[in-house]
XYZ file of C-alpha atoms in Angstrom:
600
model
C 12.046 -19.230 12.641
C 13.202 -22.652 13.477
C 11.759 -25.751 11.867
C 8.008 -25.303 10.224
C 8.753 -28.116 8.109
C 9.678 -32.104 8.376
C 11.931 -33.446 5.548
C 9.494 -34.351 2.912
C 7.438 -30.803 3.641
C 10.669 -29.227 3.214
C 11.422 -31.318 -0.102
C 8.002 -30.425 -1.314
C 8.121 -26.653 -0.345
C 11.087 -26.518 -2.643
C 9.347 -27.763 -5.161
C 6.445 -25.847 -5.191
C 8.207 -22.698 -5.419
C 9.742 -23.988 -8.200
C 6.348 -25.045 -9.985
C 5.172 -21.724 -8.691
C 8.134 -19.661 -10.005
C 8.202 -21.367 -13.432
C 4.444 -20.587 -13.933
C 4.520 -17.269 -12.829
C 2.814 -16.027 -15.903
C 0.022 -18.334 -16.080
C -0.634 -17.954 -12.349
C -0.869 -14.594 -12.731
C -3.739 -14.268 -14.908
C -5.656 -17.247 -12.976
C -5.844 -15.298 -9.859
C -7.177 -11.902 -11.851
C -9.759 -14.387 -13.334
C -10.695 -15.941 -9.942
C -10.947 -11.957 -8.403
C -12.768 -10.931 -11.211
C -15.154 -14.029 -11.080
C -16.264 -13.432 -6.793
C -16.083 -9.484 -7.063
C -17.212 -8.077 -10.158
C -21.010 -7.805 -8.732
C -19.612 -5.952 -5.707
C -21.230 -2.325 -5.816
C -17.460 -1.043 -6.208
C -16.384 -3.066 -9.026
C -19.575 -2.748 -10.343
C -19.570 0.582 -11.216
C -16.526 0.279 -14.370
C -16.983 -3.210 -15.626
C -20.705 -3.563 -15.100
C -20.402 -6.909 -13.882
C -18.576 -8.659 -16.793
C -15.302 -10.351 -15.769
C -13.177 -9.159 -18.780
C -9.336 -8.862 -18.019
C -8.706 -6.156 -20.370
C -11.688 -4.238 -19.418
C -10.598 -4.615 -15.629
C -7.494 -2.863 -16.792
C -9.170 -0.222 -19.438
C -12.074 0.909 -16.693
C -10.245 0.391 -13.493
C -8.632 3.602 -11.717
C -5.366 2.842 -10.520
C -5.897 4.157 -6.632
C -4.530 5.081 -3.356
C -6.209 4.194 0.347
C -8.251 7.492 0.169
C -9.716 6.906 -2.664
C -10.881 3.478 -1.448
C -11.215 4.776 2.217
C -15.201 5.872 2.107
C -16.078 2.532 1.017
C -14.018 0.630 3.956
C -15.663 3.265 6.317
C -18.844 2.021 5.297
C -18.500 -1.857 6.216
C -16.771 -0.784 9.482
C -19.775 1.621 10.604
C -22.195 -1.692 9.437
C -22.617 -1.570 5.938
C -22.274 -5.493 4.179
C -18.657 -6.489 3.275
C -20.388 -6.804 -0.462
C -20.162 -3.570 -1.455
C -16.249 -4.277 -2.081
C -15.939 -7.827 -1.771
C -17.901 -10.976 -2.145
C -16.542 -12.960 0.952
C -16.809 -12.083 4.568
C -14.695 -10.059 5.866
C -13.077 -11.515 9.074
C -11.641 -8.619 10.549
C -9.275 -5.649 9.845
C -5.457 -5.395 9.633
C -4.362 -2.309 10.836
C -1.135 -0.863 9.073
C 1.657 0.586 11.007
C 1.156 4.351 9.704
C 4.900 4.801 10.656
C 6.098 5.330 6.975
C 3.153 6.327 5.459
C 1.352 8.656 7.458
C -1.998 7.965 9.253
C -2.868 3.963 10.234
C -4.930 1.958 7.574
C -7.852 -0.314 7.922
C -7.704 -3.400 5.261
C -9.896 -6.119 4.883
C -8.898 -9.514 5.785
C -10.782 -12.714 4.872
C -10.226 -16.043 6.458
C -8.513 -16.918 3.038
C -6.432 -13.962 2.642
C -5.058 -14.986 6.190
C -4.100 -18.424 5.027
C -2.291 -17.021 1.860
C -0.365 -15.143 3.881
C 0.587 -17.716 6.363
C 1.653 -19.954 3.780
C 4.378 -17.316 3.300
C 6.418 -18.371 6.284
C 5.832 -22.307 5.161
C 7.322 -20.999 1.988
C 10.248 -19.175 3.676
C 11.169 -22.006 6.054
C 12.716 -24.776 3.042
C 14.875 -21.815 1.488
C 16.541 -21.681 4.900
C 16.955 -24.428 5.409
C 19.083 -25.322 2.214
C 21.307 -22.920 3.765
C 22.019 -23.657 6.846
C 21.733 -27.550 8.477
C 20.678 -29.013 11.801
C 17.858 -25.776 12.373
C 15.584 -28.789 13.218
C 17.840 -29.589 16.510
C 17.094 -26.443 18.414
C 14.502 -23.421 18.952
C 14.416 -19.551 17.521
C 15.307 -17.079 20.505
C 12.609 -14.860 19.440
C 11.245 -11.354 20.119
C 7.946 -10.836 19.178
C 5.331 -8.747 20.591
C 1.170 -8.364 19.612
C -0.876 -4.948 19.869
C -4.188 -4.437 21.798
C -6.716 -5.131 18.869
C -10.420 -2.809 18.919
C -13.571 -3.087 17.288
C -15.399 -1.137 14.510
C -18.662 0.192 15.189
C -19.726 -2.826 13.421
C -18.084 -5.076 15.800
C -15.447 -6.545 13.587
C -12.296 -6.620 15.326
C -9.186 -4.597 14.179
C -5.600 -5.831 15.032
C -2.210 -5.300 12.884
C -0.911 -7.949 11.076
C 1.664 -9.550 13.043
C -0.524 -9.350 16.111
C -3.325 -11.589 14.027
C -0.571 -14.121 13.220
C 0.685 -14.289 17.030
C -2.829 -14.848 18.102
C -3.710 -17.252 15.524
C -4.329 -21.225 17.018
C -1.585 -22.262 14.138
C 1.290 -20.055 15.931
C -0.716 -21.063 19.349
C 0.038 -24.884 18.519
C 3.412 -24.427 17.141
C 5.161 -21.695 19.476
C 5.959 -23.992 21.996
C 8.221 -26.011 19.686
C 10.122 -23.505 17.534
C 10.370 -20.690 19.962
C 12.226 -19.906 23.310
C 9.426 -17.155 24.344
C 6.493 -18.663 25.624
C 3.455 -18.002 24.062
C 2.313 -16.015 27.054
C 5.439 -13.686 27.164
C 4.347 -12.753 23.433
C 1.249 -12.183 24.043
C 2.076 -9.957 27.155
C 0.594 -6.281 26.458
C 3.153 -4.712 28.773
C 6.044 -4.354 26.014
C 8.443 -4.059 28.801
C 7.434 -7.047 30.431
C 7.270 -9.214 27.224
C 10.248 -8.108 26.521
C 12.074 -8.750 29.494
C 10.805 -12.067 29.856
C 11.109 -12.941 26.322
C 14.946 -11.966 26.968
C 15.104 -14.153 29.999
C 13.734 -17.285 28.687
C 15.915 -16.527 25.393
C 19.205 -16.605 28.044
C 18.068 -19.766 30.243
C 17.616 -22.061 26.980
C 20.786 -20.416 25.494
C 22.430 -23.408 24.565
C 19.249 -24.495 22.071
C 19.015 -21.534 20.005
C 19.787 -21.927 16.241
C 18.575 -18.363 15.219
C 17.597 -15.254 15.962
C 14.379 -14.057 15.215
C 12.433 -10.094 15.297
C 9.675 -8.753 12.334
C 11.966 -5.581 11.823
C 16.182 -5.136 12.602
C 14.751 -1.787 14.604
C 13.334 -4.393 17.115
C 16.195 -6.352 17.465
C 18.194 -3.025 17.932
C 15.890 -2.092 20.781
C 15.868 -5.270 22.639
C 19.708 -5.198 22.671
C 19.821 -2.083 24.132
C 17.127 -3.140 26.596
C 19.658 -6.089 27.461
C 21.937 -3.298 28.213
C 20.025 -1.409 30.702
C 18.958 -4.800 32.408
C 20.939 -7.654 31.901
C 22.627 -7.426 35.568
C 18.931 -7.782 36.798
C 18.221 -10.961 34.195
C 21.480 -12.322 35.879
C 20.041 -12.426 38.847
C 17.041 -13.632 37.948
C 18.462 -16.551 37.005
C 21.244 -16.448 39.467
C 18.689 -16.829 42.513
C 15.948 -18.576 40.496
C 13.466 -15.977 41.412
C 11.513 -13.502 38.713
C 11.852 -9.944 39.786
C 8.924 -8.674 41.840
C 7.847 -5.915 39.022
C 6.921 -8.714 36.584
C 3.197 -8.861 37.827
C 1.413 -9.702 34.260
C -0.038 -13.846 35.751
C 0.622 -15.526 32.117
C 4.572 -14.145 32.398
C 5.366 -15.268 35.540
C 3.582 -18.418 35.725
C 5.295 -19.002 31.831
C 8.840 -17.939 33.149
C 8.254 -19.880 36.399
C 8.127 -23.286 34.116
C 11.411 -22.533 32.801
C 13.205 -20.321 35.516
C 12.997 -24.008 38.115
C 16.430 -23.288 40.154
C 18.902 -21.233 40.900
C 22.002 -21.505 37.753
C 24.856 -19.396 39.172
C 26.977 -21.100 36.887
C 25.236 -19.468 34.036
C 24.641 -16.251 35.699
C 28.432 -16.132 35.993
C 28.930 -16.667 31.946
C 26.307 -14.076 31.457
C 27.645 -11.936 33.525
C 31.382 -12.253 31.883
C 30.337 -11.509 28.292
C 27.719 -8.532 29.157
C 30.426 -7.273 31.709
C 32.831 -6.260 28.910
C 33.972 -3.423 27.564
C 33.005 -3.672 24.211
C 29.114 -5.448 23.470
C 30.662 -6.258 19.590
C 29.928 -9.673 18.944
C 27.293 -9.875 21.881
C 24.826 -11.891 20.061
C 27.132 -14.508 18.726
C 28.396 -14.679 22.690
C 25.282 -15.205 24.842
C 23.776 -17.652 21.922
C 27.161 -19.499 20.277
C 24.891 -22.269 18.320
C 22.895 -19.471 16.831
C 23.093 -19.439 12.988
C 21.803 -16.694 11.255
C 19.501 -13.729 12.146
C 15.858 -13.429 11.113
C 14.799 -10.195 10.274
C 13.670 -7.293 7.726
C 16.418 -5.363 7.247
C 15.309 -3.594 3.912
C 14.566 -0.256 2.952
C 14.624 1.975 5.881
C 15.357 -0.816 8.100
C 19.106 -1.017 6.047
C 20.172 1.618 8.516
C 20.580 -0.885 11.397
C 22.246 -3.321 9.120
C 26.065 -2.112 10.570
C 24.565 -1.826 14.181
C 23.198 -5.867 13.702
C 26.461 -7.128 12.041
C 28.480 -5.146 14.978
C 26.356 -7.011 17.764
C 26.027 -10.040 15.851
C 29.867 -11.002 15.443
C 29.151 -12.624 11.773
C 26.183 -14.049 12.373
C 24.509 -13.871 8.920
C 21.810 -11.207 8.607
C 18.747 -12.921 6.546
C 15.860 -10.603 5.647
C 13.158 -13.110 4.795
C 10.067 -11.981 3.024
C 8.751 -8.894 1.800
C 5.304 -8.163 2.418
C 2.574 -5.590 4.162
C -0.648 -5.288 5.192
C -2.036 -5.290 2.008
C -0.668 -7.612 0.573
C 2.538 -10.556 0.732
C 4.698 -9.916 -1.888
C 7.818 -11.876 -2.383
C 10.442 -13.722 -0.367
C 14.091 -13.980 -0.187
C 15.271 -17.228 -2.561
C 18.941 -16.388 -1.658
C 19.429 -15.657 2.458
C 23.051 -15.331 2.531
C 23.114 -12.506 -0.355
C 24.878 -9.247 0.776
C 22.064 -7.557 3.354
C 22.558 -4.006 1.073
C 21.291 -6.001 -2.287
C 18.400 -8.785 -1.025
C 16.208 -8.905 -3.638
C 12.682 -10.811 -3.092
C 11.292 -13.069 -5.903
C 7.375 -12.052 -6.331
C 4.975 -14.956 -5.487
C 2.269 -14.683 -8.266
C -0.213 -16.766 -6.544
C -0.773 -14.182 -3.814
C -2.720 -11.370 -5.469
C -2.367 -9.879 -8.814
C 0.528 -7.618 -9.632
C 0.919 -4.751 -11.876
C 3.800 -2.210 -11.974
C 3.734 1.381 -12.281
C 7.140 2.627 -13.827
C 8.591 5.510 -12.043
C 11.802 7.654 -11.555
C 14.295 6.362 -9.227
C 12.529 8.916 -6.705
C 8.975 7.256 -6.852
C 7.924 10.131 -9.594
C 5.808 8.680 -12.464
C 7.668 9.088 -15.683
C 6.084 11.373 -17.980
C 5.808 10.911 -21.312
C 8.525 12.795 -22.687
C 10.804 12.415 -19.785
C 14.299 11.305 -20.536
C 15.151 9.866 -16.935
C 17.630 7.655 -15.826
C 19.216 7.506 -19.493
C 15.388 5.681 -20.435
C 14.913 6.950 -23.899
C 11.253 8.966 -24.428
C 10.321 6.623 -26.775
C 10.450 3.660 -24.219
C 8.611 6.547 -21.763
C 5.925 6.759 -24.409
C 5.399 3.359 -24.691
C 4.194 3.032 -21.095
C 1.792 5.999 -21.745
C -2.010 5.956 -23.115
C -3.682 7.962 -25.347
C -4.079 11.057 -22.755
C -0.776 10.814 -21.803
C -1.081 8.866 -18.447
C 1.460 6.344 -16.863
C 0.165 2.998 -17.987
C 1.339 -0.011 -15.713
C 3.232 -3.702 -16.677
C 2.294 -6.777 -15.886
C 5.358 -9.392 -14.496
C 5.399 -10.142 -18.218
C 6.628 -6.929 -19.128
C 8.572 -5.353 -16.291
C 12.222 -4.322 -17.724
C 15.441 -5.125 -16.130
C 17.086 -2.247 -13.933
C 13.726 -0.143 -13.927
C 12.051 1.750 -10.980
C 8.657 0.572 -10.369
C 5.864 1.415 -7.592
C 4.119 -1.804 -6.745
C 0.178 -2.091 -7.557
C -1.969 -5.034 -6.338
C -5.322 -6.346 -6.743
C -6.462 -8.974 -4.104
C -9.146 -11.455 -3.271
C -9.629 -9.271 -0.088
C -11.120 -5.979 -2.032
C -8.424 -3.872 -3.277
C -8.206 -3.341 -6.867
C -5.534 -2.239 -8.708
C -4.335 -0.529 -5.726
C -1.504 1.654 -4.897
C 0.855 0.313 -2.029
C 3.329 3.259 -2.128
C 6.251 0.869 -2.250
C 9.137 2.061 -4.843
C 11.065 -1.559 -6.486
C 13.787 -1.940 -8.494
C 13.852 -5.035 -10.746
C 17.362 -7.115 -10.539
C 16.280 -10.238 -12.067
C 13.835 -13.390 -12.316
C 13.902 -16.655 -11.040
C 12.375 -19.017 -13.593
C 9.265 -16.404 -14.862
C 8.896 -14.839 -11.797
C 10.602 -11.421 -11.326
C 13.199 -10.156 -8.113
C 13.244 -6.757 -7.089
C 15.023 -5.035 -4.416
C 12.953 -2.686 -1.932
C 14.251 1.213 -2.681
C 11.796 2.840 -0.246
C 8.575 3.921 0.268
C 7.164 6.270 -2.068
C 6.950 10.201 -0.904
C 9.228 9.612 1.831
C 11.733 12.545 0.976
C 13.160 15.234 2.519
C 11.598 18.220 0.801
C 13.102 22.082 0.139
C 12.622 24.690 -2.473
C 12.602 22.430 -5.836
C 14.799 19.649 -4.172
C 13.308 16.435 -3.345
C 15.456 13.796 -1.546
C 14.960 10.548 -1.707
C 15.271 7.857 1.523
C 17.266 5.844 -0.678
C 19.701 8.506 -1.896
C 19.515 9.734 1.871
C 20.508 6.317 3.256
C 23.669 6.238 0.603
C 24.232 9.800 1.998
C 24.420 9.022 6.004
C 26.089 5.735 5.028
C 29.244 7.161 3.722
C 29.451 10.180 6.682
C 29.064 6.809 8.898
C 32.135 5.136 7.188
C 34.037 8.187 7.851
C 33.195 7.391 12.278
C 33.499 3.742 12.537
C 37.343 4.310 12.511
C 37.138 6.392 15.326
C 35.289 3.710 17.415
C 31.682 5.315 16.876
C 28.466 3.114 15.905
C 25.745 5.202 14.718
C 22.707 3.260 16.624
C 19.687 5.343 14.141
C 18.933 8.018 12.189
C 15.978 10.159 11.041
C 15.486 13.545 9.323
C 13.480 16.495 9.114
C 13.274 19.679 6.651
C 13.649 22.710 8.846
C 11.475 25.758 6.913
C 11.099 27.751 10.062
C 13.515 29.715 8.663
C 14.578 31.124 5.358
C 16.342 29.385 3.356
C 15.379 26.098 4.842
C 17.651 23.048 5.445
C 18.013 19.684 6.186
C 18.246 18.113 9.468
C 19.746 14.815 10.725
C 18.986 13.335 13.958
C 21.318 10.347 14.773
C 21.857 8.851 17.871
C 25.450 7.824 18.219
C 27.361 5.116 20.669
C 31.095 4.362 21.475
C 32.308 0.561 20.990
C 33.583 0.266 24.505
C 30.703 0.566 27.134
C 30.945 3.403 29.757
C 33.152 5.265 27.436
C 31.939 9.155 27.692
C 30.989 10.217 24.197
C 33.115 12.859 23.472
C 32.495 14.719 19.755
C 35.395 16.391 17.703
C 33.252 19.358 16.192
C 35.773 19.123 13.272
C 34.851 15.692 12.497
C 31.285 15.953 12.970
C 31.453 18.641 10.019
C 33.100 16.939 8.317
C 30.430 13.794 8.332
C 27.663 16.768 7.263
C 29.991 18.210 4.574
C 29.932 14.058 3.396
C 26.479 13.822 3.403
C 25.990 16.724 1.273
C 28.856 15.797 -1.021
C 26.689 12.875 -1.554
C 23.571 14.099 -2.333
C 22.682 14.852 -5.880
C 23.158 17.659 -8.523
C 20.347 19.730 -7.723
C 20.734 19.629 -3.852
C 23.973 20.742 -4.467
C 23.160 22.999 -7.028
C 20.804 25.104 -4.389
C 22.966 24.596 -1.755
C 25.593 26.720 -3.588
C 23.107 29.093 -4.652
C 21.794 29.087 -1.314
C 18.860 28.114 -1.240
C 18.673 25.588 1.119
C 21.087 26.148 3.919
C 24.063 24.166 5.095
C 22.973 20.406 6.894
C 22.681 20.213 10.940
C 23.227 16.775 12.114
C 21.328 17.264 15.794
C 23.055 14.156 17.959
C 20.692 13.156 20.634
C 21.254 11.015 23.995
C 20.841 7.575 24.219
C 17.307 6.636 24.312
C 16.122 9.245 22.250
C 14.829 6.815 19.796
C 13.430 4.761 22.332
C 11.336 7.585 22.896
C 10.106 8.264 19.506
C 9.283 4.605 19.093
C 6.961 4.839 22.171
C 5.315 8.121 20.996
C 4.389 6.414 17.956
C 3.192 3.296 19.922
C 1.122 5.514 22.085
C -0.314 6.718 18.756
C -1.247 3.107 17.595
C 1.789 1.993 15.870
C 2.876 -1.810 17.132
C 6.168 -2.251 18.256
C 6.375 -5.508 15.887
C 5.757 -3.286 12.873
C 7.801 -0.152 13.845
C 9.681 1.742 11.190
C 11.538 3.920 12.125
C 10.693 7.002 10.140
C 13.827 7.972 7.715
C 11.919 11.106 7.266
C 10.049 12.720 10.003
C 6.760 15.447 8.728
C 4.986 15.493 12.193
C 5.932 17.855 14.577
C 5.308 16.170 17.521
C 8.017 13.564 16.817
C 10.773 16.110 15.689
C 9.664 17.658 19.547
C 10.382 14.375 20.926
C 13.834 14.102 19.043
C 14.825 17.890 19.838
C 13.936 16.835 23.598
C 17.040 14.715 23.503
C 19.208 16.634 21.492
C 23.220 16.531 22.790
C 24.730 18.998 20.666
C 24.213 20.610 16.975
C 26.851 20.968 13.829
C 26.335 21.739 11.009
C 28.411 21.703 7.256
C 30.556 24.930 6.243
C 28.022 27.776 5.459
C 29.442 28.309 1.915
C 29.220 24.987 -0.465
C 30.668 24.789 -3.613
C 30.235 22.209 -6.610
C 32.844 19.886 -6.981
């Protein structure tokens, strides 16, 4: 976002993430003190440490756990039940994750403090910016956010996702009007189409004042452009005749876009006109907002797929991935913005909850204790292991440089030593704080026979196939992936959803060079997936192109289904079979990688 921050907040928000940083250690064990002082007479905590407060015996008698485990007591407060049973503060309401990546929707707690911690995240994120890139106090963010009908428990406390919460909040309230274009009414808007049409609009008439870019997730931004394309000759003449369109009937949108949309601006309906009427949209971003600086978004983990798509519509317009955090929890944020979008790493915050870390294979497995993985020795394996055998996790102390690690937290909100699902790799420190770089979300793999595929190894897979179109003139807009086992042997199956650089240029497909993108994404996979491709056992790869809008589609099932469209991932690999029916709905045409494979 644009300026959060006056100079000497700015100075001083620099400085306390040094101070933070530095005392990362210390920190640390303060905030497992302070949790362990409010919650260990909570009926949960209760039951393993008895209510003494010891550290050690929080992490002797504590199960490491997942949201089922955890899921009867949450049940219990929303059906009425007192928020004391897990916690020792009120809970405020409940954050609802996305349940895009990791199955079904969760409910976690939120307390009125918990809120604040993580709001102090973007106060955090704004001075790192801004020693980056000057004069981001001189203009506004064109941004494109959107909030999620909240509900109620039978309890009455009110669920909403995260982002939603924040939008809603009086602090963004007070605040929108000066760092974004949108006005707060077009983000509030329920009707995605209409927020997003008007957010677009307003984001065109102040053109000439935006310094940035701004969307939670790249798969948003990648939507709204394509939106743009389906309706910018509309938006141009909005603005050309000074009048909304009729079908924009939500009061707060018109009555917000009426403020700004005063007169008829033919003069910048023609220059809107001129850049969206070309052939090619490459560049379009840095076009229709020249001033604009960098662009605000996550583009880790799965999200890395629309990296190419955002640096083809952006026209160098650095791509800044800002903070790493989810419902659960905030995590980190990104100390270096202009690093290389493929390696962002995010430096952990340790005042925001506690942090252990479970060490894994590169594939989110737990290493065992004789394992000899990723050339760690057994004895280093062993160390991590206690007396039955069981993974043991590492405090930020003790995390090891170039090691695989699934994230646990323990918060003031009622999670304890709980399991996020999120596979990191550590990369460094700052001070004594440690970086790691987001691999993907644990148990998202593509799944046959005794292969397991990783998303990352998957992304590295579809990445090099993609090199092998650009040439050509193709963008590949998204991907996802399913493991076909209606048949015997089983394979794997790419959906992507492809474009041409020059508009209204019919997509024509050279079957020979489509194979050859699946025989690239199998080359890339590793040893064993080869090994049982050869042997056949799984079958050769189908990459299933579908039609433009295809994705659109599947992000709108999964809205329909709860997701918000601020928090959509879109799934690298698909298990429900509703959503591959909504992706074989679209499909174009199928090829696949030479039946016979052989080891190279």
């Amino acid at each position: 976002m644009a300026d959060l921050m006056g100079t000497k907040d700015y100075e001083n928000g620099l400085n306390f993430l040094e101070e933070l940083t530095e005392n990362g250690h210390r920190i640390q064990e303060q905030v497992l003190e302070e949790i362990l002082l409010r919650n260990a007479g909570t009926e949960y905590l209760t039951r393993f440490l008895h209510g003494q407060t010891d550290k050690q015996l929080f992490k002797n008698n504590v199960p490491i756990v997942t949201y089922e485990d955890i899921k009867p007591y949450i049940d219990r407060i929303a059906n009425g039940e007192t928020s004391n049973i897990l916690l020792a503060d009120p809970i405020s309401e409940f954050i609802q994750s996305s349940g895009t990546s990791g199955g079904q929707p969760k409910l976690i707690p939120m307390t009125a403090e918990n809120f604040e911690k993580k709001t102090l995240e973007l106060t955090l994120v704004d001075p790192v910016v801004k020693k980056y890139f000057d004069g981001l106090e001189k203009g506004k963010t064109m941004s494109l956010f959107f909030v999620k009908k909240g509900s109620e428990t039978p309890s009455g406390l009110t669920v909403r996702t995260l982002t939603s919460c924040y939008f809603m909040s009086d602090s963004f309230k007070k605040s929108a009007p000066k760092i974004c274009t949108s006005p707060i009414e077009t983000i509030l808007c329920l009707d995605h189409k209409q927020s997003m049409y008007c957010q677009l609009l307003t984001g065109l008439l102040q053109r000439d004042h935006v310094v940035s870019i701004s969307s939670i997730f790249g798969s948003v931004l990648a939507r709204s452009i394509k939106f743009l394309e389906d309706h910018w000759n509309e938006l141009c003449s909005n603005i050309r005749t000074g009048c909304l369109s009729d079908w924009i009937t939500d009061p707060g949108c018109r009555n917000a876009v009426s403020s700004i949309l005063t007169r008829p601006n033919p003069e910048l309906a023609d220059t809107i006109e001129q850049i969206c009427g070309n052939e090619s949209w490459e560049g379009i971003i840095k076009k229709l907002w020249p001033k604009a600086k960098y662009i605000n978004s996550v583009i880790t983990g799965t999200m890395s797929q629309y990296i190419s798509l955002l640096d083809f519509y952006g026209g160098g317009i650095p791509l800044v991935s800002p903070s790493y955090g989810s419902s659960e929890s905030t995590f980190g944020i990104n100390l270096n913005p202009l690093s290389n979008p493929y390696d962002v790493s995010y430096t952990f915050l340790p005042n925001m909850a506690y942090f252990e870390f479970l060490p894994v294979d590169k594939d989110g497995e737990e290493k065992a204790r004789e394992s000899n993985l990723d050339g760690v020795s057994s004895q280093w394996s062993s160390e991590m292991t206690n007396a039955n055998g069981n993974v043991e996790p590492v405090d930020s102390a003790n995390v090891k440089l170039g090691q695989y690690y699934e994230v646990v937290v323990t918060t003031f909100a009622g999670l304890y030593r709980y399991r996020v699902g999120d596979v990191l790799k550590l990369t460094g420190f700052h001070n004594n704080s440690p970086q790691f770089q987001f691999v993907e979300r644990r148990n998202t793999v593509l799944s046959i026979d005794m292969d397991k595929t990783s998303e990352e190894d998957l992304l590295k897979a579809i990445g090099n196939a993609k090199r092998h179109l650009e040439p050509l003139g193709f963008v590949l807009m998204t991907f996802s992936s399913y493991a076909e086992t209606s048949s015997i042997p089983g394979r794997y199956v790419l959906f992507w959803e492809l474009k041409f650089k020059e508009r209204n240029r019919w997509l024509k497909l050279d079957a020979k060079i489509m194979e050859e993108c699946c025989s690239i994404v199998e080359e890339s996979l590793d040893f064993t997936y080869k090994s049982l491709r050869e042997a056949n056992k799984i079958a050769a790869l189908e990459v299933r192109v579908v039609k433009h809008g295809t994705f659109d589609a599947l992000m709108d099932f999964y809205v329909s289904k709860g997701a918000s469209i601020n928090q959509y991932k879109t799934p690298s690999c698909i298990k429900s079979e509703e959503a591959v029916k909504v992706l074989n709905s679209g499909v174009l045409e199928k090829f696949f990688s030479p039946k016979t494979f052989f080891l190279s």
